[in-house]
Amino acid sequence: MYDKVRAIVISSLKYSDNSLIVKCFTQTMGTRSYLLQGVLAQKKGNLKTALFQPFMLLELVATHKNNGTLGRVKEAKIAVPYYSLHTDMYKSAVSMFLSEVCAFVCTSEAPDEEMFLFLEQKLLFFDRNDFSANFHLKFLLDITRYLGFYPDTTHEHLPSFSLEDGIFTTTDESKYTIAGTTLLLFKTLLHTDYPQLSTVKSNKNERNALLFQLLKYYEWHFPSFRQIKSLEVLQTLF
């Protein structure tokens, strides 16, 4: 039985000589994986490989089973087109990085429509506005609301943030806490909305220091989280 679903492509992996396994976060069925058999050899048909780039917003007609079985896609089309996400060098690098993060954290087959709408809205904002070097940091912070470990800001006046406990604290153990100028950027981003991100002053070293700490924060709270392969590219660019 085929279902029509809205989906965000998270990753695609070549399978055999001419097929792909595509992982998508869907609006109504959580994270699902599909086998696109023979898609790399097709010259005709609507299942073009370009549709399955990271973070593409699609409408799928596909099969779904709740036992981890790969689904099959009958039809796929763009739900909302992008203008710059995959053509701007900087936005493309950020998209690759964030889609790799999402591949590790978007794993449940349970539907999460609020998280889906968050992803869709922020990706469209990123696509249709000027590039901000702070976007990926804000995104990493905000998606933790849906993953269950958003920072507790109750005692935000304290001088450091514990990666292990997710709270502001007086303890300053640099290996496991955010402190100093990195903490200032962290606090600023917590209270800055996306349209104002370009007004946040930060340099490459400060952004990379915070990014390193945020990825450690994910490792503490998401045990299956692993090293991001595209991290080095992101750090090199900005």
C-alpha positions as protocol buffer text, in pm:
chain_id: "A"
residue {
  index: 1
  type: MET
  ca { x: 0 y: 0 z: 0 }
}
residue {
  index: 2
  type: TYR
  ca { x: 134 y: 341 z: -95 }
}
residue {
  index: 3
  type: ASP
  ca { x: 111 y: 652 z: 124 }
}
residue {
  index: 4
  type: LYS
  ca { x: 163 y: 1014 z: 26 }
}
residue {
  index: 5
  type: VAL
  ca { x: 404 y: 1190 z: 264 }
}
residue {
  index: 6
  type: ARG
  ca { x: 604 y: 1509 z: 287 }
}
residue {
  index: 7
  type: ALA
  ca { x: 968 y: 1429 z: 349 }
}
residue {
  index: 8
  type: ILE
  ca { x: 1306 y: 1591 z: 411 }
}
residue {
  index: 9
  type: VAL
  ca { x: 1600 y: 1399 z: 269 }
}
residue {
  index: 10
  type: ILE
  ca { x: 1859 y: 1333 z: 540 }
}
residue {
  index: 11
  type: SER
  ca { x: 2109 y: 1113 z: 359 }
}
residue {
  index: 12
  type: SER
  ca { x: 2158 y: 886 z: 60 }
}
residue {
  index: 13
  type: LEU
  ca { x: 2392 y: 590 z: 27 }
}
residue {
  index: 14
  type: LYS
  ca { x: 2488 y: 408 z: -290 }
}
residue {
  index: 15
  type: TYR
  ca { x: 2369 y: 47 z: -286 }
}
residue {
  index: 16
  type: SER
  ca { x: 2502 y: -204 z: -540 }
}
residue {
  index: 17
  type: ASP
  ca { x: 2595 y: -60 z: -879 }
}
residue {
  index: 18
  type: ASN
  ca { x: 2288 y: 146 z: -961 }
}
residue {
  index: 19
  type: SER
  ca { x: 2069 y: 185 z: -653 }
}
residue {
  index: 20
  type: LEU
  ca { x: 2038 y: 420 z: -356 }
}
residue {
  index: 21
  type: ILE
  ca { x: 1920 y: 381 z: 1 }
}
residue {
  index: 22
  type: VAL
  ca { x: 1769 y: 715 z: 100 }
}
residue {
  index: 23
  type: LYS
  ca { x: 1694 y: 818 z: 457 }
}
residue {
  index: 24
  type: CYS
  ca { x: 1417 y: 1075 z: 501 }
}
residue {
  index: 25
  type: PHE
  ca { x: 1251 y: 1249 z: 792 }
}
residue {
  index: 26
  type: THR
  ca { x: 879 y: 1250 z: 712 }
}
residue {
  index: 27
  type: GLN
  ca { x: 605 y: 1471 z: 849 }
}
residue {
  index: 28
  type: THR
  ca { x: 369 y: 1192 z: 956 }
}
residue {
  index: 29
  type: MET
  ca { x: 577 y: 876 z: 982 }
}
residue {
  index: 30
  type: GLY
  ca { x: 904 y: 980 z: 1143 }
}
residue {
  index: 31
  type: THR
  ca { x: 1233 y: 870 z: 992 }
}
residue {
  index: 32
  type: ARG
  ca { x: 1208 y: 619 z: 710 }
}
residue {
  index: 33
  type: SER
  ca { x: 1453 y: 463 z: 468 }
}
residue {
  index: 34
  type: TYR
  ca { x: 1374 y: 374 z: 108 }
}
residue {
  index: 35
  type: LEU
  ca { x: 1540 y: 156 z: -152 }
}
residue {
  index: 36
  type: LEU
  ca { x: 1554 y: 328 z: -489 }
}
residue {
  index: 37
  type: GLN
  ca { x: 1639 y: 31 z: -702 }
}
residue {
  index: 38
  type: GLY
  ca { x: 1809 y: 107 z: -1033 }
}
residue {
  index: 39
  type: VAL
  ca { x: 1772 y: 485 z: -990 }
}
residue {
  index: 40
  type: LEU
  ca { x: 2134 y: 556 z: -1086 }
}
residue {
  index: 41
  type: ALA
  ca { x: 2083 y: 382 z: -1420 }
}
residue {
  index: 42
  type: GLN
  ca { x: 1751 y: 545 z: -1508 }
}
residue {
  index: 43
  type: LYS
  ca { x: 1748 y: 793 z: -1794 }
}
residue {
  index: 44
  type: LYS
  ca { x: 1371 y: 835 z: -1783 }
}
residue {
  index: 45
  type: GLY
  ca { x: 1113 y: 841 z: -1506 }
}
residue {
  index: 46
  type: ASN
  ca { x: 1048 y: 1080 z: -1218 }
}
residue {
  index: 47
  type: LEU
  ca { x: 1299 y: 936 z: -968 }
}
residue {
  index: 48
  type: LYS
  ca { x: 1595 y: 1156 z: -1054 }
}
residue {
  index: 49
  type: THR
  ca { x: 1901 y: 1134 z: -830 }
}
residue {
  index: 50
  type: ALA
  ca { x: 1908 y: 1515 z: -800 }
}
residue {
  index: 51
  type: LEU
  ca { x: 1586 y: 1492 z: -599 }
}
residue {
  index: 52
  type: PHE
  ca { x: 1768 y: 1309 z: -320 }
}
residue {
  index: 53
  type: GLN
  ca { x: 2034 y: 1563 z: -226 }
}
residue {
  index: 54
  type: PRO
  ca { x: 2061 y: 1643 z: 147 }
}
residue {
  index: 55
  type: PHE
  ca { x: 1768 y: 1843 z: 286 }
}
residue {
  index: 56
  type: MET
  ca { x: 1557 y: 1836 z: -31 }
}
residue {
  index: 57
  type: LEU
  ca { x: 1191 y: 1899 z: 54 }
}
residue {
  index: 58
  type: LEU
  ca { x: 988 y: 1634 z: -124 }
}
residue {
  index: 59
  type: GLU
  ca { x: 644 y: 1486 z: -167 }
}
residue {
  index: 60
  type: LEU
  ca { x: 670 y: 1108 z: -187 }
}
residue {
  index: 61
  type: VAL
  ca { x: 432 y: 831 z: -278 }
}
residue {
  index: 62
  type: ALA
  ca { x: 590 y: 532 z: -106 }
}
residue {
  index: 63
  type: THR
  ca { x: 537 y: 215 z: 95 }
}
residue {
  index: 64
  type: HIS
  ca { x: 591 y: 212 z: 472 }
}
residue {
  index: 65
  type: LYS
  ca { x: 618 y: -72 z: 723 }
}
residue {
  index: 66
  type: ASN
  ca { x: 684 y: -44 z: 1096 }
}
residue {
  index: 67
  type: ASN
  ca { x: 948 y: -314 z: 1122 }
}
residue {
  index: 68
  type: GLY
  ca { x: 1255 y: -139 z: 983 }
}
residue {
  index: 69
  type: THR
  ca { x: 1193 y: -273 z: 632 }
}
residue {
  index: 70
  type: LEU
  ca { x: 1308 y: -48 z: 350 }
}
residue {
  index: 71
  type: GLY
  ca { x: 1022 y: 128 z: 176 }
}
residue {
  index: 72
  type: ARG
  ca { x: 980 y: 167 z: -198 }
}
residue {
  index: 73
  type: VAL
  ca { x: 923 y: 504 z: -365 }
}
residue {
  index: 74
  type: LYS
  ca { x: 675 y: 511 z: -652 }
}
residue {
  index: 75
  type: GLU
  ca { x: 673 y: 887 z: -711 }
}
residue {
  index: 76
  type: ALA
  ca { x: 882 y: 1180 z: -591 }
}
residue {
  index: 77
  type: LYS
  ca { x: 856 y: 1551 z: -661 }
}
residue {
  index: 78
  type: ILE
  ca { x: 985 y: 1872 z: -509 }
}
residue {
  index: 79
  type: ALA
  ca { x: 746 y: 2007 z: -245 }
}
residue {
  index: 80
  type: VAL
  ca { x: 913 y: 2348 z: -216 }
}
residue {
  index: 81
  type: PRO
  ca { x: 1201 y: 2454 z: -441 }
}
residue {
  index: 82
  type: TYR
  ca { x: 1528 y: 2594 z: -310 }
}
residue {
  index: 83
  type: TYR
  ca { x: 1698 y: 2894 z: -466 }
}
residue {
  index: 84
  type: SER
  ca { x: 2047 y: 2887 z: -315 }
}
residue {
  index: 85
  type: LEU
  ca { x: 2083 y: 2602 z: -63 }
}
residue {
  index: 86
  type: HIS
  ca { x: 2269 y: 2372 z: -300 }
}
residue {
  index: 87
  type: THR
  ca { x: 2434 y: 2632 z: -525 }
}
residue {
  index: 88
  type: ASP
  ca { x: 2588 y: 2871 z: -272 }
}
residue {
  index: 89
  type: MET
  ca { x: 2922 y: 2721 z: -162 }
}
residue {
  index: 90
  type: TYR
  ca { x: 2886 y: 2825 z: 202 }
}
residue {
  index: 91
  type: LYS
  ca { x: 2522 y: 2724 z: 236 }
}
residue {
  index: 92
  type: SER
  ca { x: 2595 y: 2391 z: 69 }
}
residue {
  index: 93
  type: ALA
  ca { x: 2875 y: 2317 z: 317 }
}
residue {
  index: 94
  type: VAL
  ca { x: 2649 y: 2402 z: 613 }
}
residue {
  index: 95
  type: SER
  ca { x: 2369 y: 2188 z: 469 }
}
residue {
  index: 96
  type: MET
  ca { x: 2603 y: 1892 z: 429 }
}
residue {
  index: 97
  type: PHE
  ca { x: 2721 y: 1928 z: 787 }
}
residue {
  index: 98
  type: LEU
  ca { x: 2374 y: 1969 z: 940 }
}
residue {
  index: 99
  type: SER
  ca { x: 2225 y: 1684 z: 737 }
}
residue {
  index: 100
  type: GLU
  ca { x: 2501 y: 1460 z: 872 }
}
residue {
  index: 101
  type: VAL
  ca { x: 2410 y: 1567 z: 1226 }
}
residue {
  index: 102
  type: CYS
  ca { x: 2043 y: 1495 z: 1153 }
}
residue {
  index: 103
  type: ALA
  ca { x: 2133 y: 1150 z: 1019 }
}
residue {
  index: 104
  type: PHE
  ca { x: 2257 y: 1063 z: 1370 }
}
residue {
  index: 105
  type: VAL
  ca { x: 1977 y: 1225 z: 1572 }
}
residue {
  index: 106
  type: CYS
  ca { x: 1668 y: 1176 z: 1352 }
}
residue {
  index: 107
  type: THR
  ca { x: 1626 y: 804 z: 1404 }
}
residue {
  index: 108
  type: SER
  ca { x: 1277 y: 740 z: 1541 }
}
residue {
  index: 109
  type: GLU
  ca { x: 992 y: 606 z: 1329 }
}
residue {
  index: 110
  type: ALA
  ca { x: 751 y: 786 z: 1562 }
}
residue {
  index: 111
  type: PRO
  ca { x: 601 y: 1096 z: 1398 }
}
residue {
  index: 112
  type: ASP
  ca { x: 721 y: 1434 z: 1523 }
}
residue {
  index: 113
  type: GLU
  ca { x: 540 y: 1697 z: 1322 }
}
residue {
  index: 114
  type: GLU
  ca { x: 673 y: 1987 z: 1531 }
}
residue {
  index: 115
  type: MET
  ca { x: 1031 y: 1886 z: 1458 }
}
residue {
  index: 116
  type: PHE
  ca { x: 950 y: 1839 z: 1090 }
}
residue {
  index: 117
  type: LEU
  ca { x: 804 y: 2190 z: 1069 }
}
residue {
  index: 118
  type: PHE
  ca { x: 1107 y: 2330 z: 1253 }
}
residue {
  index: 119
  type: LEU
  ca { x: 1343 y: 2172 z: 1000 }
}
residue {
  index: 120
  type: GLU
  ca { x: 1135 y: 2283 z: 703 }
}
residue {
  index: 121
  type: GLN
  ca { x: 1098 y: 2643 z: 823 }
}
residue {
  index: 122
  type: LYS
  ca { x: 1463 y: 2691 z: 915 }
}
residue {
  index: 123
  type: LEU
  ca { x: 1591 y: 2537 z: 592 }
}
residue {
  index: 124
  type: LEU
  ca { x: 1369 y: 2765 z: 388 }
}
residue {
  index: 125
  type: PHE
  ca { x: 1485 y: 3063 z: 591 }
}
residue {
  index: 126
  type: PHE
  ca { x: 1849 y: 2967 z: 533 }
}
residue {
  index: 127
  type: ASP
  ca { x: 1785 y: 2923 z: 162 }
}
residue {
  index: 128
  type: ARG
  ca { x: 1605 y: 3253 z: 109 }
}
residue {
  index: 129
  type: ASN
  ca { x: 1814 y: 3489 z: 317 }
}
residue {
  index: 130
  type: ASP
  ca { x: 2171 y: 3613 z: 312 }
}
residue {
  index: 131
  type: PHE
  ca { x: 2426 y: 3369 z: 449 }
}
residue {
  index: 132
  type: SER
  ca { x: 2503 y: 3390 z: 822 }
}
residue {
  index: 133
  type: ALA
  ca { x: 2813 y: 3220 z: 965 }
}
residue {
  index: 134
  type: ASN
  ca { x: 2620 y: 3170 z: 1291 }
}
residue {
  index: 135
  type: PHE
  ca { x: 2329 y: 2977 z: 1140 }
}
residue {
  index: 136
  type: HIS
  ca { x: 2462 y: 2627 z: 1205 }
}
residue {
  index: 137
  type: LEU
  ca { x: 2533 y: 2710 z: 1571 }
}
residue {
  index: 138
  type: LYS
  ca { x: 2183 y: 2844 z: 1628 }
}
residue {
  index: 139
  type: PHE
  ca { x: 2034 y: 2544 z: 1447 }
}
residue {
  index: 140
  type: LEU
  ca { x: 2230 y: 2298 z: 1663 }
}
residue {
  index: 141
  type: LEU
  ca { x: 2106 y: 2474 z: 1976 }
}
residue {
  index: 142
  type: ASP
  ca { x: 1742 y: 2495 z: 1874 }
}
residue {
  index: 143
  type: ILE
  ca { x: 1695 y: 2140 z: 1749 }
}
residue {
  index: 144
  type: THR
  ca { x: 1783 y: 2012 z: 2097 }
}
residue {
  index: 145
  type: ARG
  ca { x: 1435 y: 2132 z: 2203 }
}
residue {
  index: 146
  type: TYR
  ca { x: 1293 y: 1842 z: 2003 }
}
residue {
  index: 147
  type: LEU
  ca { x: 1564 y: 1597 z: 2105 }
}
residue {
  index: 148
  type: GLY
  ca { x: 1505 y: 1654 z: 2477 }
}
residue {
  index: 149
  type: PHE
  ca { x: 1820 y: 1829 z: 2595 }
}
residue {
  index: 150
  type: TYR
  ca { x: 1775 y: 2200 z: 2532 }
}
residue {
  index: 151
  type: PRO
  ca { x: 1997 y: 2401 z: 2771 }
}
residue {
  index: 152
  type: ASP
  ca { x: 1835 y: 2492 z: 3102 }
}
residue {
  index: 153
  type: THR
  ca { x: 1872 y: 2870 z: 3129 }
}
residue {
  index: 154
  type: THR
  ca { x: 1732 y: 2903 z: 3485 }
}
residue {
  index: 155
  type: HIS
  ca { x: 2068 y: 3011 z: 3628 }
}
residue {
  index: 156
  type: GLU
  ca { x: 2208 y: 3178 z: 3319 }
}
residue {
  index: 157
  type: HIS
  ca { x: 2390 y: 3438 z: 3530 }
}
residue {
  index: 158
  type: LEU
  ca { x: 2641 y: 3175 z: 3646 }
}
residue {
  index: 159
  type: PRO
  ca { x: 2989 y: 3180 z: 3484 }
}
residue {
  index: 160
  type: SER
  ca { x: 2992 y: 2847 z: 3298 }
}
residue {
  index: 161
  type: PHE
  ca { x: 2769 y: 2588 z: 3133 }
}
residue {
  index: 162
  type: SER
  ca { x: 2798 y: 2217 z: 3213 }
}
residue {
  index: 163
  type: LEU
  ca { x: 2792 y: 1998 z: 2902 }
}
residue {
  index: 164
  type: GLU
  ca { x: 2715 y: 1692 z: 3112 }
}
residue {
  index: 165
  type: ASP
  ca { x: 2422 y: 1837 z: 3308 }
}
residue {
  index: 166
  type: GLY
  ca { x: 2291 y: 2089 z: 3055 }
}
residue {
  index: 167
  type: ILE
  ca { x: 2276 y: 2368 z: 3314 }
}
residue {
  index: 168
  type: PHE
  ca { x: 2464 y: 2684 z: 3402 }
}
residue {
  index: 169
  type: THR
  ca { x: 2699 y: 2630 z: 3695 }
}
residue {
  index: 170
  type: THR
  ca { x: 2980 y: 2778 z: 3905 }
}
residue {
  index: 171
  type: THR
  ca { x: 3209 y: 2485 z: 3824 }
}
residue {
  index: 172
  type: ASP
  ca { x: 3473 y: 2560 z: 3563 }
}
residue {
  index: 173
  type: GLU
  ca { x: 3628 y: 2243 z: 3426 }
}
residue {
  index: 174
  type: SER
  ca { x: 3723 y: 2354 z: 3076 }
}
residue {
  index: 175
  type: LYS
  ca { x: 3703 y: 2006 z: 2928 }
}
residue {
  index: 176
  type: TYR
  ca { x: 3339 y: 1964 z: 3024 }
}
residue {
  index: 177
  type: THR
  ca { x: 3209 y: 2322 z: 3041 }
}
residue {
  index: 178
  type: ILE
  ca { x: 3157 y: 2623 z: 2820 }
}
residue {
  index: 179
  type: ALA
  ca { x: 3313 y: 2935 z: 2966 }
}
residue {
  index: 180
  type: GLY
  ca { x: 3481 y: 3267 z: 2879 }
}
residue {
  index: 181
  type: THR
  ca { x: 3424 y: 3424 z: 2538 }
}
residue {
  index: 182
  type: THR
  ca { x: 3274 y: 3098 z: 2408 }
}
residue {
  index: 183
  type: LEU
  ca { x: 3007 y: 3124 z: 2677 }
}
residue {
  index: 184
  type: LEU
  ca { x: 2925 y: 3480 z: 2571 }
}
residue {
  index: 185
  type: LEU
  ca { x: 2857 y: 3365 z: 2215 }
}
residue {
  index: 186
  type: PHE
  ca { x: 2659 y: 3068 z: 2347 }
}
residue {
  index: 187
  type: LYS
  ca { x: 2434 y: 3295 z: 2558 }
}
residue {
  index: 188
  type: THR
  ca { x: 2390 y: 3545 z: 2276 }
}
residue {
  index: 189
  type: LEU
  ca { x: 2275 y: 3278 z: 2033 }
}
residue {
  index: 190
  type: LEU
  ca { x: 2029 y: 3137 z: 2285 }
}
residue {
  index: 191
  type: HIS
  ca { x: 1847 y: 3471 z: 2277 }
}
residue {
  index: 192
  type: THR
  ca { x: 1890 y: 3571 z: 1914 }
}
residue {
  index: 193
  type: ASP
  ca { x: 1625 y: 3485 z: 1656 }
}
residue {
  index: 194
  type: TYR
  ca { x: 1718 y: 3384 z: 1303 }
}
residue {
  index: 195
  type: PRO
  ca { x: 1653 y: 3719 z: 1129 }
}
residue {
  index: 196
  type: GLN
  ca { x: 1901 y: 3885 z: 1370 }
}
residue {
  index: 197
  type: LEU
  ca { x: 2180 y: 3627 z: 1341 }
}
residue {
  index: 198
  type: SER
  ca { x: 2380 y: 3848 z: 1105 }
}
residue {
  index: 199
  type: THR
  ca { x: 2405 y: 4112 z: 1379 }
}
residue {
  index: 200
  type: VAL
  ca { x: 2586 y: 3874 z: 1617 }
}
residue {
  index: 201
  type: LYS
  ca { x: 2955 y: 3956 z: 1613 }
}
residue {
  index: 202
  type: SER
  ca { x: 3181 y: 3650 z: 1616 }
}
residue {
  index: 203
  type: ASN
  ca { x: 3507 y: 3545 z: 1456 }
}
residue {
  index: 204
  type: LYS
  ca { x: 3614 y: 3212 z: 1309 }
}
residue {
  index: 205
  type: ASN
  ca { x: 3798 y: 3098 z: 1624 }
}
residue {
  index: 206
  type: GLU
  ca { x: 3503 y: 3178 z: 1850 }
}
residue {
  index: 207
  type: ARG
  ca { x: 3257 y: 2997 z: 1622 }
}
residue {
  index: 208
  type: ASN
  ca { x: 3477 y: 2689 z: 1593 }
}
residue {
  index: 209
  type: ALA
  ca { x: 3534 y: 2680 z: 1970 }
}
residue {
  index: 210
  type: LEU
  ca { x: 3159 y: 2687 z: 2033 }
}
residue {
  index: 211
  type: LEU
  ca { x: 3095 y: 2432 z: 1759 }
}
residue {
  index: 212
  type: PHE
  ca { x: 3345 y: 2194 z: 1922 }
}
residue {
  index: 213
  type: GLN
  ca { x: 3166 y: 2230 z: 2258 }
}
residue {
  index: 214
  type: LEU
  ca { x: 2820 y: 2187 z: 2108 }
}
residue {
  index: 215
  type: LEU
  ca { x: 2923 y: 1863 z: 1940 }
}
residue {
  index: 216
  type: LYS
  ca { x: 3059 y: 1744 z: 2276 }
}
residue {
  index: 217
  type: TYR
  ca { x: 2722 y: 1838 z: 2425 }
}
residue {
  index: 218
  type: TYR
  ca { x: 2552 y: 1616 z: 2167 }
}
residue {
  index: 219
  type: GLU
  ca { x: 2790 y: 1331 z: 2252 }
}
residue {
  index: 220
  type: TRP
  ca { x: 2695 y: 1358 z: 2620 }
}
residue {
  index: 221
  type: HIS
  ca { x: 2322 y: 1349 z: 2556 }
}
residue {
  index: 222
  type: PHE
  ca { x: 2291 y: 1134 z: 2244 }
}
residue {
  index: 223
  type: PRO
  ca { x: 2497 y: 817 z: 2301 }
}
residue {
  index: 224
  type: SER
  ca { x: 2487 y: 704 z: 1937 }
}
residue {
  index: 225
  type: PHE
  ca { x: 2621 y: 1038 z: 1813 }
}
residue {
  index: 226
  type: ARG
  ca { x: 2945 y: 999 z: 1620 }
}
residue {
  index: 227
  type: GLN
  ca { x: 3216 y: 1209 z: 1461 }
}
residue {
  index: 228
  type: ILE
  ca { x: 3093 y: 1431 z: 1178 }
}
residue {
  index: 229
  type: LYS
  ca { x: 3293 y: 1369 z: 860 }
}
residue {
  index: 230
  type: SER
  ca { x: 3214 y: 1708 z: 705 }
}
residue {
  index: 231
  type: LEU
  ca { x: 3324 y: 1904 z: 1014 }
}
residue {
  index: 232
  type: GLU
  ca { x: 3672 y: 1979 z: 880 }
}
residue {
  index: 233
  type: VAL
  ca { x: 3530 y: 2135 z: 562 }
}
residue {
  index: 234
  type: LEU
  ca { x: 3300 y: 2357 z: 765 }
}
residue {
  index: 235
  type: GLN
  ca { x: 3580 y: 2472 z: 996 }
}
residue {
  index: 236
  type: THR
  ca { x: 3807 y: 2548 z: 702 }
}
residue {
  index: 237
  type: LEU
  ca { x: 3550 y: 2763 z: 524 }
}
residue {
  index: 238
  type: PHE
  ca { x: 3444 y: 2973 z: 822 }
}
